[in-house]
PDB file of C-alpha atoms in Angstrom:
ATOM      1  CA  GLU A  20       9.927  -0.141 -35.452  1.00  0.00           C
ATOM      2  CA  PRO A  21       6.108  -0.031 -35.450  1.00  0.00           C
ATOM      3  CA  GLU A  22       4.565   2.922 -33.659  1.00  0.00           C
ATOM      4  CA  VAL A  23       1.190   4.438 -32.802  1.00  0.00           C
ATOM      5  CA  THR A  24       0.316   7.420 -34.956  1.00  0.00           C
ATOM      6  CA  GLN A  25      -2.201  10.239 -34.188  1.00  0.00           C
ATOM      7  CA  THR A  26      -3.770  12.908 -36.299  1.00  0.00           C
ATOM      8  CA  PRO A  27      -3.994  15.843 -36.224  1.00  0.00           C
ATOM      9  CA  SER A  28      -1.051  16.896 -34.128  1.00  0.00           C
ATOM     10  CA  HIS A  29      -2.867  20.095 -33.114  1.00  0.00           C
ATOM     11  CA  GLN A  30      -6.578  20.874 -33.293  1.00  0.00           C
ATOM     12  CA  VAL A  31      -8.127  24.196 -32.472  1.00  0.00           C
ATOM     13  CA  THR A  32     -11.886  24.331 -32.123  1.00  0.00           C
ATOM     14  CA  GLN A  33     -14.543  26.569 -30.699  1.00  0.00           C
ATOM     15  CA  MET A  34     -16.553  25.745 -27.607  1.00  0.00           C
ATOM     16  CA  GLY A  35     -19.599  23.640 -28.456  1.00  0.00           C
ATOM     17  CA  GLN A  36     -18.123  22.146 -31.622  1.00  0.00           C
ATOM     18  CA  GLU A  37     -17.561  18.448 -32.236  1.00  0.00           C
ATOM     19  CA  VAL A  38     -14.085  17.083 -32.713  1.00  0.00           C
ATOM     20  CA  ILE A  39     -12.765  13.695 -33.776  1.00  0.00           C
ATOM     21  CA  LEU A  40      -9.280  12.671 -32.808  1.00  0.00           C
ATOM     22  CA  ARG A  41      -7.775   9.865 -34.831  1.00  0.00           C
ATOM     23  CA  CYS A  42      -5.310   7.162 -33.961  1.00  0.00           C
ATOM     24  CA  VAL A  43      -3.679   4.290 -35.868  1.00  0.00           C
ATOM     25  CA  PRO A  44      -2.609   1.699 -33.276  1.00  0.00           C
ATOM     26  CA  ILE A  45       0.259  -0.716 -33.848  1.00  0.00           C
ATOM     27  CA  SER A  46      -0.992  -3.278 -36.390  1.00  0.00           C
ATOM     28  CA  ASN A  47      -1.103  -6.493 -34.351  1.00  0.00           C
ATOM     29  CA  HIS A  48      -2.280  -4.803 -31.089  1.00  0.00           C
ATOM     30  CA  LEU A  49      -5.801  -5.618 -29.932  1.00  0.00           C
ATOM     31  CA  TYR A  50      -6.237  -3.406 -26.844  1.00  0.00           C
ATOM     32  CA  PHE A  51      -6.700   0.332 -27.281  1.00  0.00           C
ATOM     33  CA  TYR A  52      -6.763   3.258 -24.904  1.00  0.00           C
ATOM     34  CA  TRP A  53      -7.249   6.996 -24.724  1.00  0.00           C
ATOM     35  CA  TYR A  54      -5.585   9.188 -22.067  1.00  0.00           C
ATOM     36  CA  ARG A  55      -5.359  12.911 -21.698  1.00  0.00           C
ATOM     37  CA  GLN A  56      -2.932  15.294 -19.988  1.00  0.00           C
ATOM     38  CA  ILE A  57      -3.974  18.792 -19.093  1.00  0.00           C
ATOM     39  CA  LEU A  58      -0.930  21.099 -19.204  1.00  0.00           C
ATOM     40  CA  GLY A  59       1.205  20.615 -16.113  1.00  0.00           C
ATOM     41  CA  GLN A  60      -0.928  17.788 -14.740  1.00  0.00           C
ATOM     42  CA  LYS A  61      -0.857  14.000 -14.601  1.00  0.00           C
ATOM     43  CA  VAL A  62      -1.663  11.705 -17.491  1.00  0.00           C
ATOM     44  CA  GLU A  63      -5.307  10.611 -16.864  1.00  0.00           C
ATOM     45  CA  PHE A  64      -7.059   7.499 -18.177  1.00  0.00           C
ATOM     46  CA  LEU A  65     -10.179   8.040 -20.232  1.00  0.00           C
ATOM     47  CA  VAL A  66     -11.245   4.737 -21.808  1.00  0.00           C
ATOM     48  CA  SER A  67     -10.061   1.279 -22.744  1.00  0.00           C
ATOM     49  CA  PHE A  68     -11.479  -0.691 -25.725  1.00  0.00           C
ATOM     50  CA  TYR A  69     -11.252  -4.315 -26.777  1.00  0.00           C
ATOM     51  CA  ASN A  70     -13.138  -6.454 -29.212  1.00  0.00           C
ATOM     52  CA  ASN A  71     -15.249  -3.476 -30.332  1.00  0.00           C
ATOM     53  CA  GLU A  72     -16.445  -2.728 -26.797  1.00  0.00           C
ATOM     54  CA  ILE A  73     -15.569  -0.379 -24.082  1.00  0.00           C
ATOM     55  CA  SER A  74     -13.974  -2.415 -21.257  1.00  0.00           C
ATOM     56  CA  GLU A  75     -13.435   0.389 -18.791  1.00  0.00           C
ATOM     57  CA  LYS A  76     -14.009   4.117 -18.646  1.00  0.00           C
ATOM     58  CA  SER A  77     -13.214   6.864 -16.167  1.00  0.00           C
ATOM     59  CA  GLU A  78     -15.546   9.484 -14.715  1.00  0.00           C
ATOM     60  CA  ILE A  79     -14.163  11.937 -17.218  1.00  0.00           C
ATOM     61  CA  PHE A  80     -15.530   9.860 -20.079  1.00  0.00           C
ATOM     62  CA  ASP A  81     -19.138  11.075 -19.885  1.00  0.00           C
ATOM     63  CA  ASP A  82     -21.871  11.114 -22.514  1.00  0.00           C
ATOM     64  CA  GLN A  83     -20.029  13.783 -24.486  1.00  0.00           C
ATOM     65  CA  PHE A  84     -17.281  11.356 -25.298  1.00  0.00           C
ATOM     66  CA  SER A  85     -17.401   8.284 -27.597  1.00  0.00           C
ATOM     67  CA  VAL A  86     -14.929   5.902 -29.167  1.00  0.00           C
ATOM     68  CA  GLU A  87     -15.036   3.909 -32.325  1.00  0.00           C
ATOM     69  CA  ARG A  88     -12.964   1.473 -34.386  1.00  0.00           C
ATOM     70  CA  PRO A  89     -14.515   2.222 -37.792  1.00  0.00           C
ATOM     71  CA  ASP A  90     -12.265  -0.138 -39.697  1.00  0.00           C
ATOM     72  CA  GLY A  91      -9.334  -2.474 -39.111  1.00  0.00           C
ATOM     73  CA  SER A  92      -6.726   0.228 -38.552  1.00  0.00           C
ATOM     74  CA  ASN A  93      -8.254   3.414 -37.064  1.00  0.00           C
ATOM     75  CA  PHE A  94      -9.386   4.149 -33.536  1.00  0.00           C
ATOM     76  CA  THR A  95     -11.197   7.430 -32.906  1.00  0.00           C
ATOM     77  CA  LEU A  96     -12.201   9.578 -29.978  1.00  0.00           C
ATOM     78  CA  LYS A  97     -15.142  11.955 -30.493  1.00  0.00           C
ATOM     79  CA  ILE A  98     -16.074  14.818 -28.261  1.00  0.00           C
ATOM     80  CA  ARG A  99     -19.554  15.965 -29.177  1.00  0.00           C
ATOM     81  CA  SER A 100     -19.728  19.447 -27.714  1.00  0.00           C
ATOM     82  CA  THR A 101     -16.330  20.660 -26.592  1.00  0.00           C
ATOM     83  CA  LYS A 102     -15.836  22.730 -23.426  1.00  0.00           C
ATOM     84  CA  LEU A 103     -12.966  24.958 -22.442  1.00  0.00           C
ATOM     85  CA  GLU A 104     -11.836  22.386 -19.889  1.00  0.00           C
ATOM     86  CA  ASP A 105     -11.401  19.721 -22.618  1.00  0.00           C
ATOM     87  CA  SER A 106      -8.239  21.614 -23.697  1.00  0.00           C
ATOM     88  CA  ALA A 107      -5.447  19.041 -23.205  1.00  0.00           C
ATOM     89  CA  MET A 108      -3.058  16.700 -24.925  1.00  0.00           C
ATOM     90  CA  TYR A 109      -4.859  13.506 -25.860  1.00  0.00           C
ATOM     91  CA  PHE A 110      -2.824  10.311 -26.182  1.00  0.00           C
ATOM     92  CA  CYS A 111      -3.829   7.098 -27.843  1.00  0.00           C
ATOM     93  CA  ALA A 112      -2.163   3.872 -26.662  1.00  0.00           C
ATOM     94  CA  SER A 113      -2.287   0.215 -27.684  1.00  0.00           C
ATOM     95  CA  ARG A 114      -0.985  -3.091 -26.466  1.00  0.00           C
ATOM     96  CA  LEU A 115      -0.547  -6.684 -27.545  1.00  0.00           C
ATOM     97  CA  PRO A 116      -2.816  -9.452 -26.177  1.00  0.00           C
ATOM     98  CA  THR A 117       0.265 -10.779 -24.408  1.00  0.00           C
ATOM     99  CA  GLY A 118       2.100  -8.436 -22.084  1.00  0.00           C
ATOM    100  CA  TYR A 119       0.675  -5.426 -20.303  1.00  0.00           C
ATOM    101  CA  GLU A 120       2.858  -2.530 -21.474  1.00  0.00           C
ATOM    102  CA  GLN A 121       1.039   0.126 -23.428  1.00  0.00           C
ATOM    103  CA  TYR A 122       2.624   2.015 -26.311  1.00  0.00           C
ATOM    104  CA  PHE A 123       1.664   5.650 -26.701  1.00  0.00           C
ATOM    105  CA  GLY A 124       1.277   7.844 -29.738  1.00  0.00           C
ATOM    106  CA  PRO A 125       2.700  11.372 -30.009  1.00  0.00           C
ATOM    107  CA  GLY A 126      -0.566  12.989 -28.982  1.00  0.00           C
ATOM    108  CA  THR A 127      -3.065  15.497 -30.278  1.00  0.00           C
ATOM    109  CA  ARG A 128      -3.047  18.893 -28.693  1.00  0.00           C
ATOM    110  CA  LEU A 129      -6.667  20.077 -28.440  1.00  0.00           C
ATOM    111  CA  THR A 130      -7.227  23.735 -27.859  1.00  0.00           C
ATOM    112  CA  VAL A 131     -10.843  24.853 -27.179  1.00  0.00           C
ATOM    113  CA  THR A 132     -11.491  28.571 -27.469  1.00  0.00           C
TER     114      THR A 132
ATOM    115  CA  GLU B  29      -8.452   4.073  -5.152  1.00  0.00           C
ATOM    116  CA  ASP B  30      -5.013   3.545  -6.678  1.00  0.00           C
ATOM    117  CA  GLN B  31      -2.498   6.299  -5.987  1.00  0.00           C
ATOM    118  CA  VAL B  32       1.019   7.060  -7.325  1.00  0.00           C
ATOM    119  CA  THR B  33       3.262   9.707  -5.910  1.00  0.00           C
ATOM    120  CA  GLN B  34       6.607  10.584  -7.431  1.00  0.00           C
ATOM    121  CA  SER B  35       9.477  12.474  -5.859  1.00  0.00           C
ATOM    122  CA  PRO B  36      11.236  14.767  -6.265  1.00  0.00           C
ATOM    123  CA  GLU B  37       9.153  16.811  -8.678  1.00  0.00           C
ATOM    124  CA  ALA B  38      12.295  18.141 -10.358  1.00  0.00           C
ATOM    125  CA  LEU B  39      15.951  17.117 -10.345  1.00  0.00           C
ATOM    126  CA  ARG B  40      18.938  19.001 -11.707  1.00  0.00           C
ATOM    127  CA  LEU B  41      22.073  16.913 -12.202  1.00  0.00           C
ATOM    128  CA  GLN B  42      25.499  17.491 -13.514  1.00  0.00           C
ATOM    129  CA  GLU B  43      26.537  15.116 -16.257  1.00  0.00           C
ATOM    130  CA  GLY B  44      27.934  12.015 -14.579  1.00  0.00           C
ATOM    131  CA  GLU B  45      26.171  12.668 -11.273  1.00  0.00           C
ATOM    132  CA  SER B  46      24.146   9.533 -10.443  1.00  0.00           C
ATOM    133  CA  SER B  47      20.795   9.826  -8.644  1.00  0.00           C
ATOM    134  CA  SER B  48      17.546   8.000  -7.879  1.00  0.00           C
ATOM    135  CA  LEU B  49      13.886   8.816  -8.541  1.00  0.00           C
ATOM    136  CA  ASN B  50      11.183   7.526  -6.223  1.00  0.00           C
ATOM    137  CA  CYS B  51       7.729   6.246  -7.018  1.00  0.00           C
ATOM    138  CA  SER B  52       5.475   5.389  -4.075  1.00  0.00           C
ATOM    139  CA  TYR B  53       2.235   3.561  -4.797  1.00  0.00           C
ATOM    140  CA  THR B  54      -0.894   2.347  -3.190  1.00  0.00           C
ATOM    141  CA  VAL B  55      -2.887  -0.267  -5.082  1.00  0.00           C
ATOM    142  CA  SER B  56      -5.209  -3.015  -3.901  1.00  0.00           C
ATOM    143  CA  GLY B  57      -3.582  -5.596  -6.132  1.00  0.00           C
ATOM    144  CA  LEU B  58      -0.553  -4.866  -8.316  1.00  0.00           C
ATOM    145  CA  ARG B  59      -0.469  -6.352 -11.765  1.00  0.00           C
ATOM    146  CA  GLY B  60       2.532  -4.279 -12.849  1.00  0.00           C
ATOM    147  CA  LEU B  61       4.462  -1.034 -12.310  1.00  0.00           C
ATOM    148  CA  PHE B  62       5.561   0.776 -15.405  1.00  0.00           C
ATOM    149  CA  TRP B  63       8.238   3.396 -16.029  1.00  0.00           C
ATOM    150  CA  TYR B  64       7.956   5.819 -19.009  1.00  0.00           C
ATOM    151  CA  ARG B  65      10.077   8.615 -20.314  1.00  0.00           C
ATOM    152  CA  GLN B  66       8.272  11.683 -21.684  1.00  0.00           C
ATOM    153  CA  ASP B  67       9.935  14.422 -23.662  1.00  0.00           C
ATOM    154  CA  PRO B  68       8.267  17.860 -23.889  1.00  0.00           C
ATOM    155  CA  GLY B  69       5.236  17.826 -26.157  1.00  0.00           C
ATOM    156  CA  LYS B  70       5.541  14.073 -26.841  1.00  0.00           C
ATOM    157  CA  GLY B  71       3.842  10.889 -25.754  1.00  0.00           C
ATOM    158  CA  PRO B  72       5.171   8.633 -23.007  1.00  0.00           C
ATOM    159  CA  GLU B  73       7.849   6.268 -24.199  1.00  0.00           C
ATOM    160  CA  PHE B  74       7.836   2.817 -22.515  1.00  0.00           C
ATOM    161  CA  LEU B  75      10.956   1.919 -20.526  1.00  0.00           C
ATOM    162  CA  PHE B  76      10.256  -0.947 -18.053  1.00  0.00           C
ATOM    163  CA  THR B  77       7.653  -3.179 -16.481  1.00  0.00           C
ATOM    164  CA  LEU B  78       8.183  -4.598 -13.005  1.00  0.00           C
ATOM    165  CA  TYR B  79       5.747  -7.256 -11.786  1.00  0.00           C
ATOM    166  CA  SER B  80       6.923  -8.393  -8.344  1.00  0.00           C
ATOM    167  CA  ALA B  81       8.888  -7.143  -5.369  1.00  0.00           C
ATOM    168  CA  GLY B  82      12.586  -7.693  -5.740  1.00  0.00           C
ATOM    169  CA  GLU B  83      12.506  -7.485  -9.524  1.00  0.00           C
ATOM    170  CA  GLU B  84      15.039  -5.298 -11.316  1.00  0.00           C
ATOM    171  CA  LYS B  85      15.328  -4.216 -14.960  1.00  0.00           C
ATOM    172  CA  GLU B  86      18.157  -2.336 -16.653  1.00  0.00           C
ATOM    173  CA  LYS B  87      18.523  -0.397 -19.850  1.00  0.00           C
ATOM    174  CA  GLU B  88      21.674   1.553 -20.611  1.00  0.00           C
ATOM    175  CA  ARG B  89      22.125   4.046 -17.727  1.00  0.00           C
ATOM    176  CA  LEU B  90      18.713   3.290 -16.198  1.00  0.00           C
ATOM    177  CA  LYS B  91      17.887   0.672 -13.648  1.00  0.00           C
ATOM    178  CA  ALA B  92      14.443   0.167 -12.106  1.00  0.00           C
ATOM    179  CA  THR B  93      13.714  -1.692  -8.860  1.00  0.00           C
ATOM    180  CA  LEU B  94      10.522  -2.617  -7.061  1.00  0.00           C
ATOM    181  CA  THR B  95       9.454  -3.174  -3.454  1.00  0.00           C
ATOM    182  CA  LYS B  96       5.908  -3.757  -2.109  1.00  0.00           C
ATOM    183  CA  LYS B  97       5.378  -0.009  -1.597  1.00  0.00           C
ATOM    184  CA  GLU B  98       7.718   1.800  -3.983  1.00  0.00           C
ATOM    185  CA  SER B  99       9.892   1.683  -7.064  1.00  0.00           C
ATOM    186  CA  PHE B 100      13.142   3.397  -7.731  1.00  0.00           C
ATOM    187  CA  LEU B 101      14.576   4.552 -11.063  1.00  0.00           C
ATOM    188  CA  HIS B 102      18.344   4.849 -10.759  1.00  0.00           C
ATOM    189  CA  ILE B 103      20.191   6.906 -13.323  1.00  0.00           C
ATOM    190  CA  THR B 104      23.862   6.110 -13.420  1.00  0.00           C
ATOM    191  CA  ALA B 105      26.375   8.625 -14.878  1.00  0.00           C
ATOM    192  CA  PRO B 106      23.611  10.557 -16.713  1.00  0.00           C
ATOM    193  CA  LYS B 107      24.176  12.394 -19.927  1.00  0.00           C
ATOM    194  CA  PRO B 108      22.359  15.491 -21.185  1.00  0.00           C
ATOM    195  CA  GLU B 109      20.245  13.321 -23.506  1.00  0.00           C
ATOM    196  CA  ASP B 110      18.714  11.656 -20.359  1.00  0.00           C
ATOM    197  CA  SER B 111      16.949  14.940 -19.639  1.00  0.00           C
ATOM    198  CA  ALA B 112      13.223  14.234 -19.685  1.00  0.00           C
ATOM    199  CA  THR B 113      10.203  13.731 -17.410  1.00  0.00           C
ATOM    200  CA  TYR B 114      10.123  10.181 -16.041  1.00  0.00           C
ATOM    201  CA  LEU B 115       6.654   8.868 -15.296  1.00  0.00           C
ATOM    202  CA  CYS B 116       5.665   5.960 -13.082  1.00  0.00           C
ATOM    203  CA  ALA B 117       2.346   4.161 -13.491  1.00  0.00           C
ATOM    204  CA  VAL B 118       0.611   1.203 -11.840  1.00  0.00           C
ATOM    205  CA  GLN B 119      -1.870  -1.288 -13.187  1.00  0.00           C
ATOM    206  CA  ASN B 120      -4.399  -2.850 -10.808  1.00  0.00           C
ATOM    207  CA  ILE B 121      -4.939  -6.544 -11.222  1.00  0.00           C
ATOM    208  CA  LYS B 122      -8.705  -5.895 -10.738  1.00  0.00           C
ATOM    209  CA  ALA B 123      -8.931  -3.298 -13.493  1.00  0.00           C
ATOM    210  CA  ALA B 124     -11.145  -4.671 -16.267  1.00  0.00           C
ATOM    211  CA  GLY B 125      -9.503  -2.610 -18.943  1.00  0.00           C
ATOM    212  CA  ASN B 126      -5.962  -2.697 -17.594  1.00  0.00           C
ATOM    213  CA  LYS B 127      -5.849   1.073 -17.243  1.00  0.00           C
ATOM    214  CA  LEU B 128      -2.673   2.814 -16.064  1.00  0.00           C
ATOM    215  CA  THR B 129      -2.747   5.186 -13.129  1.00  0.00           C
ATOM    216  CA  PHE B 130       0.103   7.695 -13.442  1.00  0.00           C
ATOM    217  CA  GLY B 131       2.109   9.719 -10.975  1.00  0.00           C
ATOM    218  CA  GLY B 132       2.958  13.301 -11.560  1.00  0.00           C
ATOM    219  CA  GLY B 133       6.422  12.604 -12.908  1.00  0.00           C
ATOM    220  CA  THR B 134       9.933  13.737 -12.076  1.00  0.00           C
ATOM    221  CA  ARG B 135      11.513  16.330 -14.394  1.00  0.00           C
ATOM    222  CA  VAL B 136      15.156  15.552 -14.808  1.00  0.00           C
ATOM    223  CA  LEU B 137      17.626  18.092 -16.262  1.00  0.00           C
ATOM    224  CA  VAL B 138      21.161  16.951 -16.877  1.00  0.00           C
ATOM    225  CA  LYS B 139      23.581  19.762 -17.439  1.00  0.00           C
ATOM    226  CA  PRO B 140      26.883  19.174 -19.306  1.00  0.00           C
TER     227      PRO B 140
END
């Protein structure tokens, strides 16, 4: 069964460093999302992306964040200058053009020290 | 602002002891209500979508129902492998990007 994949599974970085989290959505999906979950808290929406454009973003998704679909298979989230409070589990999700259910990847645990 | 509240926060069940999880929501226009299962350290796994009040969906020991203000996830005769956190999320029909707004989840532990 097709699934969303994410790399790396765990990323440790120092405060102020740039990180890129990578996702490979399910192949025939056209809508892509990033969410994050701080330990013990709710899953929070960051950004949605369709047709090479951001379609919606949350207040969390400020100028330090960016997304890109560099080729036909990858979808990336970049954090330019990481802060301690960026430490969280980051989930990528994708969905078909038909139907609204989103399928999530296994997540990347980001630890900022 | 869309809001989702789940109760209880945690539930301990004996194997075979049926129970229900509650998801109360406030949304200006509901496109869909979604149930996910999340195992520790993993991503949410899609279970059900409910679109309109009165709708019901079933999968093995799980049954989800929807009213205009809340949804229930019924677990019938649970087994230890049903232990997980169950997440409820809503999608607002006005959301341009179809984002999901999640509740805090219910942690279910089924003891043999």
